[in-house]
């Protein structure tokens, strides 16, 4: 976060961070519920190991505590934009494959997609506070098509698992950002175990 | 020694013989004669075989082997009887072997070489299917045909009990021609060269579980295979949550066989292949029912603009999304076809078909299909006899005097082609409830009026109305909303 904040900007940022942390918490619990339903409805093995899903940014990051506030926001925004596209595709696939047969799963998926979109918007708000504004959205094109339905199911599992991880990381990133002090979060702050 | 004559086409025969290998020979003189020939037919040959016409009576063959310089070394005479001649058809040639991976079907095409033979002979073909790396015989099928003195391309289909991707499938064919008038020995032809449809386990870049995302009927037996990279091992294969015993097809392909598959969940049953490197490959099987024949199909029109057909779907298919049962309404007279948007989850099935200009009678076929099967039901209907008007709306009253009023209402739709019969229910505390029937020409626009008299002055009435077709009653509309009105004082 460039330069020291004016008191109102700092107040605005802390407010946005606080609301973001609550949104991330709600999102996480909804994603966990969705994950359980998804595993059960798709007939998957909850313990199945899923290879890294192409197009899904990993939540785990090295040197987490050395990241600047801007880096945190930019990485978060990139992730949630990616999740927005992936969840939209999952919703489309769910409608195509199941139609009306599993409306509940469809609704739960749509609800999480809404939260992810809201959270992305929230991150853009935070970036606007930095007067650099959020980066324009790159049209990456649709995520790669899995070869078959089983691979599609596994990818969905991978997406939801990673999203649940991201919700945890985002809450921690926002807490880091919310800490008072000039350039909070931009300079490396005292190491804190992730 | 060992003079042997073989014919492949009943016209010419190839005679071959042996000579003792100890000496070196020059040309051979070959002569043959029969009762029909005035003089022997002779010629020289360097080979130990000659091609001569098939002899239709017993004959004498004389073979003289000469030295390099041409002097006769040895002469031998043979008696050849017609029954000694061996008939072996020409080895058949496979023209094409075409796979259809989506149905696991092989299509074999070959020529019957009929032009070589007289018309009407019975040909018997043996077709052998082999599989796996070790080319194990899977089945041998006998196919019969009639030769027609022309070269006919014969075609034959075979459906494998496992996906063609799983491992290579090989086909070969041979034939036997039943020539009753040929007295000689008759044998099967040689097998044709093998034709192969390579499995995915022969392509280094391929892996996966097959069949990929397919749909089968409840009760089907299905073979799944896991094709993996060289050097990988399959630790187990499961169908749903249940592991199955594996059958090795090749070094890169293992299979399981699921018998009598039961209906799957909406998202299908997962078939998972776990590899020793921890990775998983898989596919999804959808197991459902073919659609039942639609029952109690019924069509009516609410407004002479649309025809609504309803039916009872029967047993749910268990298939959803893009595999769900699809419905279409085809009208034979006009040739018009409409696909119906149906929500699989609710029990009521309805489909709309536009009323066509100048057409009263409709010859409907309701077609129902899903990936497992299809069915249809038909109905011939005259829509003027199937009128079910919508609920009358906007009931209003205009008063003539304290004992006589006009009741006005609207019915959406054009009923100009029929007469309407309407019932007006008149309720009042004073005289209880009465029903007044009134018939009127159907209108192009939807406004209707009825005149009621003999009412009581200064009395509160409730009116409601419903209508139906007058001439061919089918169904009443619903009752309109109640309209309250108090007549004026006398």
XYZ file of C-alpha atoms in Angstrom:
684
model
C 0.000 0.000 0.000
C 1.856 3.122 -1.243
C 2.601 5.920 1.261
C 0.917 6.646 4.570
C -2.899 6.644 4.701
C -5.032 9.607 5.507
C -7.119 8.861 8.606
C -10.312 8.486 6.549
C -8.650 6.160 4.040
C -7.266 4.022 6.842
C -10.672 3.902 8.451
C -12.266 2.980 5.106
C -9.676 0.274 4.517
C -10.140 -1.215 7.986
C -13.884 -1.237 7.440
C -13.519 -2.926 4.057
C -11.072 -5.423 5.529
C -13.396 -6.235 8.392
C -16.308 -6.788 6.071
C -14.056 -8.786 3.753
C -12.983 -11.029 6.621
C -16.598 -11.722 7.500
C -17.428 -12.422 3.843
C -14.443 -14.769 3.589
C -15.571 -16.601 6.727
C -19.105 -17.045 5.422
C -17.778 -18.087 2.035
C -15.545 -20.679 3.600
C -18.323 -22.349 5.573
C -20.587 -22.343 2.522
C -17.821 -23.810 0.374
C -17.187 -26.547 2.929
C -20.900 -27.402 2.970
C -20.963 -27.336 -0.817
C -17.895 -29.548 -0.927
C -19.579 -32.193 1.228
C -22.710 -32.104 -0.927
C -20.647 -32.143 -4.114
C -18.640 -35.202 -3.049
C -21.789 -37.049 -2.082
C -23.870 -36.071 -5.132
C -21.061 -36.790 -7.584
C -20.329 -40.179 -6.040
C -16.738 -39.227 -5.299
C -14.403 -40.496 -2.639
C -13.895 -37.680 -0.141
C -10.277 -38.735 0.312
C -9.555 -38.773 -3.413
C -6.297 -37.057 -4.230
C -6.754 -34.571 -7.022
C -3.902 -33.304 -9.105
C -3.454 -29.535 -9.308
C -6.269 -28.255 -11.456
C -5.104 -26.192 -14.380
C -6.257 -22.600 -14.102
C -6.774 -22.723 -10.330
C -4.264 -20.534 -8.446
C -2.869 -22.395 -5.432
C -3.696 -20.854 -2.049
C -0.453 -21.981 -0.500
C 2.260 -19.357 -0.936
C 5.858 -19.216 0.112
C 7.115 -16.288 2.178
C 3.550 -15.321 2.987
C 4.641 -12.882 5.615
C 6.949 -11.030 3.245
C 4.180 -10.077 0.850
C 3.178 -6.456 0.530
C -0.411 -5.463 0.917
C -0.680 -4.773 -2.791
C 0.707 -8.179 -3.636
C -1.824 -9.779 -1.312
C -4.702 -7.920 -2.882
C -3.536 -8.559 -6.428
C -3.017 -12.264 -5.818
C -6.364 -12.546 -4.077
C -8.112 -10.709 -6.910
C -6.488 -12.885 -9.568
C -7.544 -15.996 -7.656
C -11.163 -14.983 -7.185
C -11.489 -13.879 -10.786
C -10.244 -17.337 -11.770
C -12.654 -18.987 -9.326
C -15.498 -16.908 -10.734
C -14.838 -18.293 -14.222
C -14.337 -21.847 -12.936
C -17.491 -21.823 -10.809
C -19.504 -20.352 -13.675
C -18.304 -23.228 -15.852
C -19.112 -25.749 -13.111
C -22.620 -24.310 -12.875
C -23.058 -24.589 -16.632
C -21.776 -28.150 -16.606
C -24.039 -29.013 -13.675
C -27.071 -27.735 -15.556
C -26.033 -29.597 -18.706
C -25.347 -32.867 -16.934
C -28.059 -32.915 -14.281
C -30.608 -30.358 -15.374
C -33.442 -30.242 -12.901
C -32.391 -33.436 -11.163
C -30.155 -31.722 -8.645
C -31.473 -28.195 -8.293
C -30.226 -27.992 -4.693
C -26.620 -28.514 -5.740
C -27.118 -25.995 -8.508
C -28.474 -23.422 -6.076
C -25.608 -23.991 -3.630
C -23.101 -23.618 -6.464
C -24.785 -20.438 -7.658
C -24.753 -19.026 -4.114
C -21.012 -19.602 -3.753
C -20.422 -18.108 -7.194
C -22.288 -15.021 -6.045
C -20.128 -14.752 -2.948
C -16.949 -15.191 -4.976
C -18.080 -12.416 -7.324
C -18.914 -10.196 -4.366
C -15.543 -10.899 -2.772
C -13.743 -10.087 -6.028
C -15.608 -6.796 -6.163
C -14.650 -6.184 -2.553
C -10.982 -6.696 -3.374
C -11.310 -4.260 -6.276
C -12.703 -1.714 -3.818
C -9.662 -2.198 -1.597
C -7.340 -1.782 -4.580
C -9.159 1.385 -5.584
C -8.256 2.784 -2.172
C -4.653 2.522 -3.265
C -5.427 4.901 -6.098
C -3.795 2.423 -8.492
C -7.065 0.574 -8.986
C -7.568 -3.054 -9.825
C -5.942 -4.451 -12.961
C -8.270 -4.861 -15.933
C -9.686 -8.291 -16.288
C -7.709 -10.382 -18.753
C -9.815 -12.479 -21.058
C -8.024 -15.786 -20.499
C -10.655 -17.645 -22.422
C -12.609 -20.510 -20.886
C -10.728 -22.924 -18.610
C -9.448 -26.026 -20.462
C -12.118 -28.693 -21.095
C -11.599 -31.926 -19.097
C -11.494 -35.083 -21.213
C -14.474 -36.762 -19.620
C -17.113 -36.431 -16.920
C -15.034 -38.133 -14.250
C -12.199 -35.711 -14.862
C -14.793 -32.918 -14.789
C -16.017 -34.156 -11.406
C -12.462 -34.324 -10.049
C -11.732 -30.857 -11.323
C -14.811 -29.535 -9.544
C -13.561 -31.199 -6.391
C -10.172 -29.576 -6.870
C -11.689 -26.157 -7.464
C -13.851 -26.281 -4.320
C -11.022 -27.585 -2.167
C -8.712 -24.825 -3.343
C -11.429 -22.216 -2.901
C -11.915 -23.335 0.692
C -8.162 -22.873 1.220
C -8.255 -19.466 -0.408
C -11.073 -18.324 1.865
C -8.817 -19.056 4.855
C -5.853 -17.325 3.283
C -7.928 -14.290 2.272
C -9.145 -13.804 5.819
C -5.539 -13.881 7.032
C -4.427 -11.537 4.249
C -7.150 -9.045 5.152
C -6.288 -9.250 8.814
C -2.738 -8.444 7.835
C -3.951 -5.491 5.777
C -6.186 -4.235 8.545
C -3.283 -3.850 10.936
C -2.762 -0.121 11.767
C 0.446 1.766 10.981
C 1.794 3.540 7.893
C 1.871 1.419 4.848
C 0.330 -1.343 6.856
C 0.865 -4.472 5.145
C 3.125 -2.938 2.429
C 6.376 -3.331 4.322
C 7.180 -6.758 5.678
C 5.571 -6.949 9.053
C 6.741 -9.086 11.929
C 6.715 -12.674 10.845
C 3.490 -14.405 11.683
C 3.058 -18.050 11.142
C 0.645 -18.517 8.193
C 5.394 -88.673 -57.067
C 2.402 -87.246 -55.249
C 0.633 -85.719 -58.206
C -2.045 -83.490 -56.716
C -4.560 -81.332 -58.602
C -6.375 -78.475 -56.941
C -8.987 -76.152 -58.413
C -9.894 -72.765 -56.950
C -12.573 -71.857 -59.478
C -13.958 -75.125 -60.929
C -12.596 -74.124 -64.352
C -8.868 -74.466 -64.080
C -6.880 -76.746 -61.831
C -3.278 -76.574 -60.729
C -1.456 -79.861 -60.709
C 1.727 -80.191 -58.707
C 4.111 -83.070 -58.183
C 7.328 -84.012 -56.425
C 10.600 -85.241 -57.848
C 13.432 -86.866 -55.934
C 15.776 -84.099 -54.949
C 18.933 -86.084 -55.637
C 19.343 -85.094 -59.291
C 19.350 -81.840 -61.241
C 16.709 -81.594 -63.954
C 15.985 -79.571 -67.004
C 12.475 -79.063 -68.373
C 9.574 -81.427 -67.756
C 7.183 -82.739 -70.381
C 3.585 -82.797 -69.131
C 0.876 -84.583 -71.170
C -2.729 -85.307 -70.329
C -5.522 -87.058 -72.205
C -9.153 -87.943 -71.627
C -11.788 -89.887 -73.496
C -13.095 -86.586 -74.838
C -9.741 -85.510 -76.299
C -8.716 -86.835 -79.712
C -5.039 -86.530 -78.927
C -3.027 -85.897 -75.746
C -2.275 -82.304 -74.840
C 1.350 -81.813 -74.050
C 3.653 -78.975 -73.018
C 6.972 -78.321 -71.371
C 7.490 -76.635 -68.059
C 10.358 -75.756 -65.802
C 8.061 -75.735 -62.785
C 6.712 -78.691 -60.880
C 3.215 -77.368 -61.462
C 0.943 -76.753 -64.384
C -2.459 -75.169 -64.814
C -4.871 -77.122 -66.983
C -8.659 -77.105 -67.417
C -10.671 -79.034 -64.852
C -11.275 -82.390 -66.464
C -14.838 -83.599 -66.480
C -13.924 -87.238 -66.929
C -11.108 -89.506 -65.789
C -7.828 -88.793 -67.458
C -4.295 -90.034 -67.821
C -1.338 -87.788 -67.080
C 2.190 -88.547 -68.216
C 5.088 -86.620 -66.666
C 8.576 -86.965 -68.149
C 11.508 -85.341 -66.367
C 14.491 -84.498 -68.626
C 18.118 -83.821 -67.877
C 19.684 -80.413 -68.330
C 20.691 -81.538 -71.864
C 17.129 -82.594 -72.629
C 17.400 -86.366 -72.523
C 14.469 -88.109 -70.809
C 15.351 -89.342 -67.330
C 12.101 -90.712 -66.001
C 8.521 -90.986 -67.069
C 5.512 -91.686 -64.902
C 1.850 -92.125 -65.735
C -0.948 -91.130 -63.370
C -4.678 -91.857 -63.477
C -6.668 -88.851 -62.248
C -10.273 -89.413 -61.381
C -12.650 -86.538 -61.041
C -13.016 -87.345 -57.367
C -9.261 -86.966 -56.866
C -9.406 -83.289 -57.789
C -9.506 -81.007 -54.723
C -11.654 -77.853 -54.725
C -10.371 -75.111 -52.420
C -11.987 -71.666 -52.938
C -9.711 -68.682 -53.407
C -8.679 -67.132 -50.080
C -11.199 -64.338 -49.377
C -9.893 -60.762 -49.218
C -11.188 -58.356 -46.559
C -12.041 -55.079 -48.262
C -12.537 -53.055 -45.098
C -12.843 -53.393 -41.340
C -14.439 -50.282 -39.915
C -14.806 -49.594 -36.175
C -17.583 -47.553 -34.581
C -16.103 -46.716 -31.196
C -19.333 -45.209 -29.917
C -21.176 -48.493 -30.262
C -18.174 -50.866 -30.053
C -19.261 -52.235 -33.408
C -17.033 -53.619 -36.148
C -18.205 -53.595 -39.753
C -16.539 -56.119 -42.054
C -16.772 -55.895 -45.843
C -15.399 -58.475 -48.276
C -15.901 -59.630 -51.838
C -17.494 -63.011 -52.444
C -15.614 -63.532 -55.731
C -18.892 -64.804 -57.140
C -17.987 -63.957 -60.737
C -15.669 -66.988 -60.823
C -18.414 -69.453 -60.038
C -21.664 -70.424 -61.647
C -24.813 -68.798 -60.336
C -26.650 -70.002 -57.281
C -23.939 -71.772 -55.333
C -24.175 -71.688 -51.541
C -21.179 -70.106 -49.879
C -20.423 -70.528 -46.187
C -18.142 -68.019 -44.500
C -16.400 -68.439 -41.162
C -15.452 -65.170 -39.518
C -13.103 -65.269 -36.547
C -12.682 -62.418 -34.065
C -9.521 -62.390 -31.992
C -8.444 -60.043 -29.242
C -5.693 -59.013 -26.857
C -1.972 -59.070 -27.371
C -2.040 -62.867 -27.567
C -4.728 -62.756 -30.262
C -7.053 -65.008 -28.331
C -10.111 -66.191 -30.234
C -13.190 -64.417 -28.970
C -15.741 -65.879 -31.290
C -16.207 -67.622 -34.606
C -19.314 -66.942 -36.581
C -20.747 -68.706 -39.642
C -22.317 -66.556 -42.328
C -24.223 -67.921 -45.335
C -24.610 -66.313 -48.729
C -25.634 -67.271 -52.294
C -23.222 -66.649 -55.135
C -24.718 -64.881 -58.105
C -21.962 -65.143 -60.732
C -21.068 -61.556 -59.853
C -18.595 -60.201 -57.352
C -20.821 -59.053 -54.502
C -19.485 -57.071 -51.543
C -20.779 -58.702 -48.403
C -21.095 -56.791 -45.135
C -21.297 -58.055 -41.608
C -21.483 -56.330 -38.197
C -20.273 -57.503 -34.877
C -20.628 -55.761 -31.519
C -17.834 -56.318 -29.076
C -18.660 -56.898 -25.416
C -15.968 -54.400 -24.562
C -15.035 -50.984 -25.915
C -12.893 -51.247 -29.016
C -10.467 -48.845 -27.379
C -9.592 -51.404 -24.711
C -7.351 -53.628 -26.803
C -6.718 -54.549 -30.401
C -9.413 -56.533 -32.221
C -8.448 -58.777 -35.143
C -10.654 -60.326 -37.824
C -10.016 -63.035 -40.397
C -12.332 -64.920 -42.731
C -12.396 -68.075 -44.815
C -15.007 -69.714 -47.005
C -16.416 -73.025 -48.143
C -18.439 -73.371 -51.317
C -20.899 -76.180 -51.477
C -20.664 -77.327 -55.124
C -22.960 -80.352 -55.149
C -22.211 -81.254 -58.746
C -18.443 -81.271 -58.101
C -17.553 -84.833 -57.143
C -14.043 -84.087 -56.032
C -12.936 -83.283 -52.523
C -14.043 -79.900 -51.196
C -12.180 -78.018 -48.471
C -12.245 -74.645 -46.699
C -10.237 -71.872 -48.223
C -7.213 -70.572 -46.354
C -7.844 -67.872 -43.768
C -7.619 -64.364 -45.106
C -4.817 -62.158 -43.857
C -5.794 -60.718 -40.442
C -7.251 -57.190 -40.313
C -6.716 -55.292 -37.066
C -8.389 -52.414 -35.240
C -5.662 -51.245 -32.865
C -6.682 -50.616 -29.276
C -5.670 -47.451 -27.422
C -3.239 -49.645 -25.511
C -1.059 -49.687 -28.610
C -0.798 -45.875 -28.726
C 1.888 -44.608 -26.314
C 0.164 -41.248 -25.918
C -3.203 -42.697 -24.969
C -4.589 -43.506 -21.531
C -7.947 -43.405 -19.810
C -10.915 -45.468 -18.820
C -13.322 -46.632 -21.495
C -16.115 -46.438 -22.464
C -16.089 -42.728 -21.815
C -19.244 -41.378 -20.235
C -21.695 -43.792 -21.839
C -25.372 -44.604 -21.216
C -26.747 -48.149 -20.923
C -30.024 -49.781 -20.012
C -30.627 -51.060 -16.497
C -29.589 -54.722 -16.339
C -26.809 -54.361 -18.918
C -23.456 -56.055 -18.572
C -20.654 -53.581 -19.176
C -16.918 -54.072 -19.553
C -14.693 -51.172 -18.559
C -11.004 -51.001 -19.239
C -8.226 -48.848 -17.922
C -5.554 -48.037 -20.471
C -2.437 -46.702 -18.784
C 1.058 -45.676 -19.687
C 3.833 -48.226 -20.090
C 5.466 -49.009 -16.744
C 2.429 -47.963 -14.690
C 0.404 -50.519 -12.765
C -3.244 -50.573 -11.880
C -3.704 -51.051 -8.161
C -7.456 -51.403 -8.384
C -10.534 -50.633 -10.418
C -13.876 -49.878 -8.817
C -17.434 -49.420 -10.034
C -19.235 -47.046 -7.731
C -17.722 -47.790 -4.344
C -17.092 -51.467 -5.049
C -13.736 -52.816 -6.265
C -13.926 -55.438 -9.027
C -11.600 -58.316 -10.025
C -9.403 -57.233 -12.918
C -8.806 -59.005 -16.239
C -5.505 -58.227 -17.967
C -5.963 -57.480 -21.659
C -2.432 -56.386 -22.386
C 0.562 -54.895 -20.638
C -1.182 -51.525 -20.738
C -4.820 -52.460 -20.400
C -6.827 -53.973 -17.572
C -10.573 -54.540 -17.530
C -13.430 -55.210 -15.162
C -16.816 -56.599 -16.027
C -19.943 -55.252 -14.343
C -22.984 -57.487 -14.636
C -26.640 -56.513 -14.469
C -25.946 -52.806 -13.833
C -28.555 -51.133 -11.661
C -29.952 -47.629 -12.162
C -27.353 -44.950 -11.469
C -27.719 -41.733 -9.528
C -28.440 -38.535 -11.424
C -24.699 -37.772 -11.675
C -23.936 -41.288 -12.886
C -21.823 -44.054 -11.404
C -18.098 -43.426 -11.316
C -15.714 -46.084 -12.601
C -12.308 -45.358 -11.099
C -8.923 -46.817 -12.018
C -6.258 -46.192 -9.383
C -2.663 -46.367 -10.524
C 0.419 -47.157 -8.482
C 1.678 -43.586 -8.883
C -1.361 -42.389 -6.926
C -3.088 -40.960 -9.972
C -6.674 -41.773 -10.873
C -8.358 -42.185 -14.214
C -12.058 -42.643 -14.517
C -15.256 -42.531 -16.472
C -18.923 -42.196 -15.621
C -21.655 -44.677 -16.507
C -25.283 -43.618 -16.696
C -27.700 -46.501 -16.237
C -31.343 -45.795 -16.947
C -34.568 -47.029 -18.484
C -35.876 -46.605 -21.980
C -38.967 -44.408 -22.006
C -42.313 -46.140 -21.536
C -44.984 -45.754 -24.183
C -46.809 -42.540 -23.187
C -50.161 -43.414 -21.605
C -53.491 -41.551 -21.564
C -52.436 -39.083 -24.219
C -55.036 -36.329 -24.501
C -55.124 -33.091 -26.509
C -57.390 -30.084 -26.215
C -57.424 -26.443 -27.187
C -58.115 -23.608 -24.767
C -58.407 -20.914 -27.383
C -58.112 -22.285 -30.929
C -54.596 -20.854 -31.014
C -52.679 -23.617 -29.245
C -53.333 -27.300 -28.732
C -52.198 -28.669 -25.385
C -51.391 -32.363 -25.208
C -50.864 -34.134 -21.917
C -49.895 -37.705 -21.102
C -48.712 -39.986 -18.342
C -44.952 -40.635 -18.781
C -44.739 -43.993 -17.045
C -41.604 -45.088 -15.216
C -38.961 -42.350 -14.754
C -35.930 -42.985 -16.966
C -33.401 -42.096 -14.261
C -31.536 -40.041 -16.855
C -31.164 -36.289 -16.515
C -29.594 -33.244 -18.076
C -28.556 -33.775 -21.664
C -29.383 -37.469 -21.384
C -32.929 -36.896 -20.257
C -35.920 -38.171 -22.151
C -36.877 -35.881 -24.981
C -40.415 -35.459 -26.316
C -41.577 -34.334 -29.714
C -45.029 -33.930 -31.191
C -45.316 -34.736 -34.878
C -48.492 -34.010 -36.830
C -48.810 -36.266 -39.852
C -51.205 -34.220 -41.958
C -49.160 -31.033 -41.893
C -45.812 -32.739 -41.376
C -45.074 -30.230 -38.646
C -42.884 -31.308 -35.770
C -42.596 -29.615 -32.399
C -40.112 -30.483 -29.670
C -41.545 -30.218 -26.197
C -39.822 -28.631 -23.217
C -40.538 -30.982 -20.296
C -39.308 -30.765 -16.712
C -38.288 -34.289 -15.780
C -38.884 -33.607 -12.096
C -42.591 -32.843 -12.200
C -45.022 -35.614 -13.018
C -47.306 -33.657 -15.328
C -46.262 -33.748 -18.953
C -47.611 -31.144 -21.354
C -46.673 -30.057 -24.851
C -48.069 -27.231 -26.984
C -48.740 -27.426 -30.712
C -49.956 -24.437 -32.739
C -53.431 -24.563 -34.230
C -52.885 -24.540 -37.989
C -54.982 -22.481 -40.393
C -57.914 -24.371 -41.852
C -57.086 -27.593 -40.037
C -59.503 -29.106 -37.554
C -58.278 -32.703 -37.429
C -54.827 -33.455 -36.088
C -53.059 -36.797 -36.450
C -50.499 -36.636 -33.671
C -47.542 -38.894 -32.943
C -45.954 -38.207 -29.581
C -42.351 -39.378 -29.887
C -40.348 -40.116 -26.719
C -36.649 -40.950 -26.765
C -33.563 -41.058 -24.617
C -30.126 -42.605 -25.129
C -31.461 -45.997 -23.983
C -34.509 -46.276 -26.205
C -37.581 -44.694 -27.694
C -41.329 -45.104 -27.849
C -44.286 -43.344 -29.355
C -47.981 -42.940 -28.960
C -50.481 -41.579 -31.457
C -53.773 -39.723 -31.279
C -56.225 -38.529 -33.906
C -58.243 -35.553 -32.648
C -60.752 -33.009 -33.971
C -60.017 -29.944 -31.932
C -63.543 -28.584 -32.279
C -64.505 -31.536 -30.132
C -61.746 -30.863 -27.620
C -62.394 -27.325 -26.473
C -61.508 -26.501 -22.893
C -61.940 -22.733 -22.611
C -59.861 -20.666 -20.220
C -61.467 -19.208 -17.124
C -63.871 -16.388 -17.947
C -62.462 -13.070 -16.684
C -63.480 -9.451 -15.948
C -67.021 -10.250 -15.005
C -69.023 -7.019 -14.966
C -72.685 -6.119 -14.569
C -74.750 -3.449 -16.264
C -78.289 -2.904 -15.086
C -81.388 -2.547 -17.220
C -83.742 -2.053 -14.332
C -84.256 -3.318 -10.807
C -85.128 -6.848 -12.057
C -83.003 -7.180 -15.195
C -79.246 -6.920 -15.791
C -76.540 -7.663 -18.411
C -73.603 -9.802 -17.359
C -70.376 -9.271 -19.353
C -67.227 -11.347 -19.366
C -64.090 -12.132 -21.380
C -62.677 -15.470 -22.472
C -59.222 -15.397 -23.967
C -59.174 -16.962 -27.404
C -61.187 -17.085 -30.603
C -64.165 -19.448 -30.644
C -65.679 -18.309 -33.905
C -65.749 -21.899 -35.177
C -68.070 -23.191 -32.471
C -71.036 -22.318 -30.291
C -70.357 -21.815 -26.609
C -72.465 -23.134 -23.772
C -72.091 -21.064 -20.617
C -73.467 -21.652 -17.142
C -74.225 -18.642 -14.959
C -74.531 -19.443 -11.288
C -76.800 -16.948 -9.516
C -76.698 -16.937 -5.720
C -78.571 -14.769 -3.326
C -79.621 -14.979 0.229
C -83.151 -14.529 -0.988
C -83.488 -17.364 -3.468
C -80.455 -19.514 -2.829
C -78.426 -20.770 -5.765
C -79.637 -21.247 -9.349
C -77.791 -22.147 -12.561
C -78.744 -20.485 -15.788
C -77.559 -22.169 -19.013
C -77.082 -20.019 -22.061
C -75.752 -20.954 -25.513
C -74.206 -18.365 -27.779
C -72.090 -18.206 -30.922
C -68.372 -18.223 -30.205
C -66.798 -14.901 -30.843
C -63.718 -13.894 -32.788
C -62.937 -11.435 -30.059
C -63.409 -12.602 -26.509
C -66.217 -10.446 -25.092
C -69.529 -12.090 -24.159
C -72.789 -10.863 -22.692
C -75.787 -12.538 -21.123
C -79.122 -11.014 -20.212
C -80.638 -11.994 -16.848
C -84.081 -10.935 -15.804
C -86.660 -11.918 -13.200
C -84.317 -10.773 -10.486
C -85.516 -9.321 -7.243
C -85.118 -5.606 -6.665
C -82.838 -4.338 -3.976
C -81.252 -7.778 -3.601
C -77.596 -8.720 -3.276
C -76.535 -11.312 -5.810
C -73.291 -13.304 -6.470
C -72.675 -14.253 -10.056
C -70.057 -16.500 -11.548
C -69.772 -18.079 -14.983
C -68.083 -20.979 -16.739
C -68.201 -22.036 -20.387
C -67.625 -25.004 -22.654
C -68.227 -26.035 -26.239
C -71.940 -26.315 -26.938
C -72.066 -28.912 -29.694
C -69.333 -31.317 -28.656
C -68.997 -30.919 -24.896
C -65.490 -31.710 -23.699
C -64.687 -29.920 -20.490
C -65.976 -26.941 -18.569
C -63.685 -24.018 -18.062
C -62.981 -23.196 -14.431
C -65.499 -20.961 -12.733
C -64.833 -17.259 -13.047
C -64.354 -15.209 -9.962
C -67.590 -14.294 -8.169
C -69.097 -10.935 -9.054
C -71.350 -9.355 -6.421
C -74.130 -6.979 -7.408
C -77.134 -5.503 -5.630
C -80.129 -4.677 -7.786
C -81.617 -1.249 -7.353
C -84.821 -0.598 -5.523
C -88.001 -1.080 -7.490
